[in-house]
Every structure is written in structure tokens, then in C-alpha cells.
XYZ file of N, CA and C in Angstrom:
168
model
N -1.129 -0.514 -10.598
C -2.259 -0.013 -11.373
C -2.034 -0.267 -12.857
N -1.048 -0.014 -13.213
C -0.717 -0.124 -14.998
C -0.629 -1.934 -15.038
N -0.480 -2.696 -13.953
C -0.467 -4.020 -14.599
C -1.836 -4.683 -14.258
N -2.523 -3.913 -13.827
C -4.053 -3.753 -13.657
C -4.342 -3.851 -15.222
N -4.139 -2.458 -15.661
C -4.677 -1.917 -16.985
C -4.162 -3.092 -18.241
N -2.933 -3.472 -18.010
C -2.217 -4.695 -18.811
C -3.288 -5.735 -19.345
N -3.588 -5.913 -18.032
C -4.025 -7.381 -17.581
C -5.622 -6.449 -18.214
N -5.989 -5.774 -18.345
C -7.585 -5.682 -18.533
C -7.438 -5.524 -20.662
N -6.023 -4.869 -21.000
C -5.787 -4.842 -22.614
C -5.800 -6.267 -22.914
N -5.203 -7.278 -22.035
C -4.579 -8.476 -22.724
C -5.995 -9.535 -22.745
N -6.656 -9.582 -21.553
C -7.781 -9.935 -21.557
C -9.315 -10.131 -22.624
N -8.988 -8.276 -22.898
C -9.420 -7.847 -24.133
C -9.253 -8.362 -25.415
N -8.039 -8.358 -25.948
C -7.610 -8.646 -26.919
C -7.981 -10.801 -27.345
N -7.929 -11.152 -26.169
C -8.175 -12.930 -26.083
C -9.795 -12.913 -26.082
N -10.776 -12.105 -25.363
C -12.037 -12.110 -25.569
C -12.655 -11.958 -26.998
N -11.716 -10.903 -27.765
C -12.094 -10.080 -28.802
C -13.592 -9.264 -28.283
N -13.495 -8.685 -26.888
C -14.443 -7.405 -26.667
C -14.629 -5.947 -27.871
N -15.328 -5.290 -28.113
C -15.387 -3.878 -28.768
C -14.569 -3.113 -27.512
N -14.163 -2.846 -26.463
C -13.655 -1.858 -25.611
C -12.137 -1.742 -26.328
N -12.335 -0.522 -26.231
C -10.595 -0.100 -27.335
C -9.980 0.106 -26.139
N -8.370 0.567 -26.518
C -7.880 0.786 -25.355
C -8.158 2.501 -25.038
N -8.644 3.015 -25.943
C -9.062 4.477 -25.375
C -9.746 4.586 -24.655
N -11.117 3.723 -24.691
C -12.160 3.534 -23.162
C -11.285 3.193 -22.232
N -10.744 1.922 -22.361
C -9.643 1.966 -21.092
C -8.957 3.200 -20.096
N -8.434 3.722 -21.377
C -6.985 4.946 -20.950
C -8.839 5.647 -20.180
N -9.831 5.802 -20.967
C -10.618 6.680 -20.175
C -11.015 6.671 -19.124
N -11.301 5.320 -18.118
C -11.458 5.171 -17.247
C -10.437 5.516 -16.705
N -9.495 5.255 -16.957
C -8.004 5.157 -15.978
C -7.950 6.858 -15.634
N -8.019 7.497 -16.855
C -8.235 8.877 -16.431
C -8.895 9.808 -15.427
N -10.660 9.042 -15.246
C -11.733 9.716 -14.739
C -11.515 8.527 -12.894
N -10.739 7.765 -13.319
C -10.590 7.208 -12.070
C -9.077 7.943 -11.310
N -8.398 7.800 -11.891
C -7.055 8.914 -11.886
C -7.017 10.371 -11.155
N -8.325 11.287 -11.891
C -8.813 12.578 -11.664
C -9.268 12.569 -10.489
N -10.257 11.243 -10.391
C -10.873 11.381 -8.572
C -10.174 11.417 -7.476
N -9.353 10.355 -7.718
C -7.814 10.264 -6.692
C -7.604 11.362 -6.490
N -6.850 12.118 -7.507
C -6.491 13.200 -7.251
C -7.131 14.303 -6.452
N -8.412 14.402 -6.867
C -9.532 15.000 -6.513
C -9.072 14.976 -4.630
N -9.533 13.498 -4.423
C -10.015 13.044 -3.335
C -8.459 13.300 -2.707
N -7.200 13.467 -2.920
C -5.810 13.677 -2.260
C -6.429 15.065 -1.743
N -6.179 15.966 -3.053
C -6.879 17.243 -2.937
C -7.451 17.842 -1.902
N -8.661 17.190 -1.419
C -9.299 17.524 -0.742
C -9.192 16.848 0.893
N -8.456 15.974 0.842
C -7.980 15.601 2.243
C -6.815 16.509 2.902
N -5.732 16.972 1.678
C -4.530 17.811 1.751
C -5.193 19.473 2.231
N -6.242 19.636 1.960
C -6.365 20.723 2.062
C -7.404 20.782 3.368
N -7.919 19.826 3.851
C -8.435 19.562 5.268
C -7.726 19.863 6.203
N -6.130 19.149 5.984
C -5.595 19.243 7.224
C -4.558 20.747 6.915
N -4.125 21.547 5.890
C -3.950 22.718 6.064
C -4.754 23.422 6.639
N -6.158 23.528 6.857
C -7.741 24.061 7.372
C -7.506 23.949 8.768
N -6.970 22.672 8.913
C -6.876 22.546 10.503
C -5.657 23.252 11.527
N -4.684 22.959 10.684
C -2.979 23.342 11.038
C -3.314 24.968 10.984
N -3.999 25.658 10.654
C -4.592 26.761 10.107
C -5.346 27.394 11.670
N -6.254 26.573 11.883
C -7.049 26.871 12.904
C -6.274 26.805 14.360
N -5.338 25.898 14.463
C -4.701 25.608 15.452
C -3.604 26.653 15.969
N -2.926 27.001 14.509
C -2.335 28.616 14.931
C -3.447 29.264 15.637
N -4.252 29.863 15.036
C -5.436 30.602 15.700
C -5.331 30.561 17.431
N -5.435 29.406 17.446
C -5.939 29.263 18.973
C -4.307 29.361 19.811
């Protein structure tokens, strides 16, 4: 992922685009957060289940 992000600064810099690397870091962030998000919420599916299965 970071030689993702490399490769999208270095790119940048040879285009001479306006995208700074703070838009960058920002995406990386709000794409970062979802992951997490989305771990989150799979991790806590299968506690829900392991959960229910005691039950029974």
C-alpha cells in the first residue's frame, strides 16, 4: 500500500498535478478508516455468532 502511495507522490511530482501530498495522506486515511471499519464489523459478526452458538 505505501508503495502504492510512492508511486502515486512520484507520479505527481513528474506530472506537476495541484494534488499535494495531504490529499493523498487523505485518501489513504478515509480509505484506511473503511478497512478498518469493514474488519470491525466482520470481527464482530463472528463474535455474534460464537455468541449464539453457546446459546444453543
Amino acid at each position: 500500500m505505501d508503495t502504492f502511495l510512492y508511486s502515486l507522490v512520484l507520479s505527481n511530482q513528474v506530472s506537476n498535478k495541484t494534488a499535494t501530498i495531504f490529499e493523498i495522506q487523505l485518501v489513504g486515511l478515509v480509505f484506511g478508516s473503511c478497512c478498518l471499519f469493514w474488519d470491525f464489523k466482520s470481527e464482530y459478526k463472528e463474535i455474534y455468532l460464537l455468541d449464539e452458538k453457546k446459546e444453543l
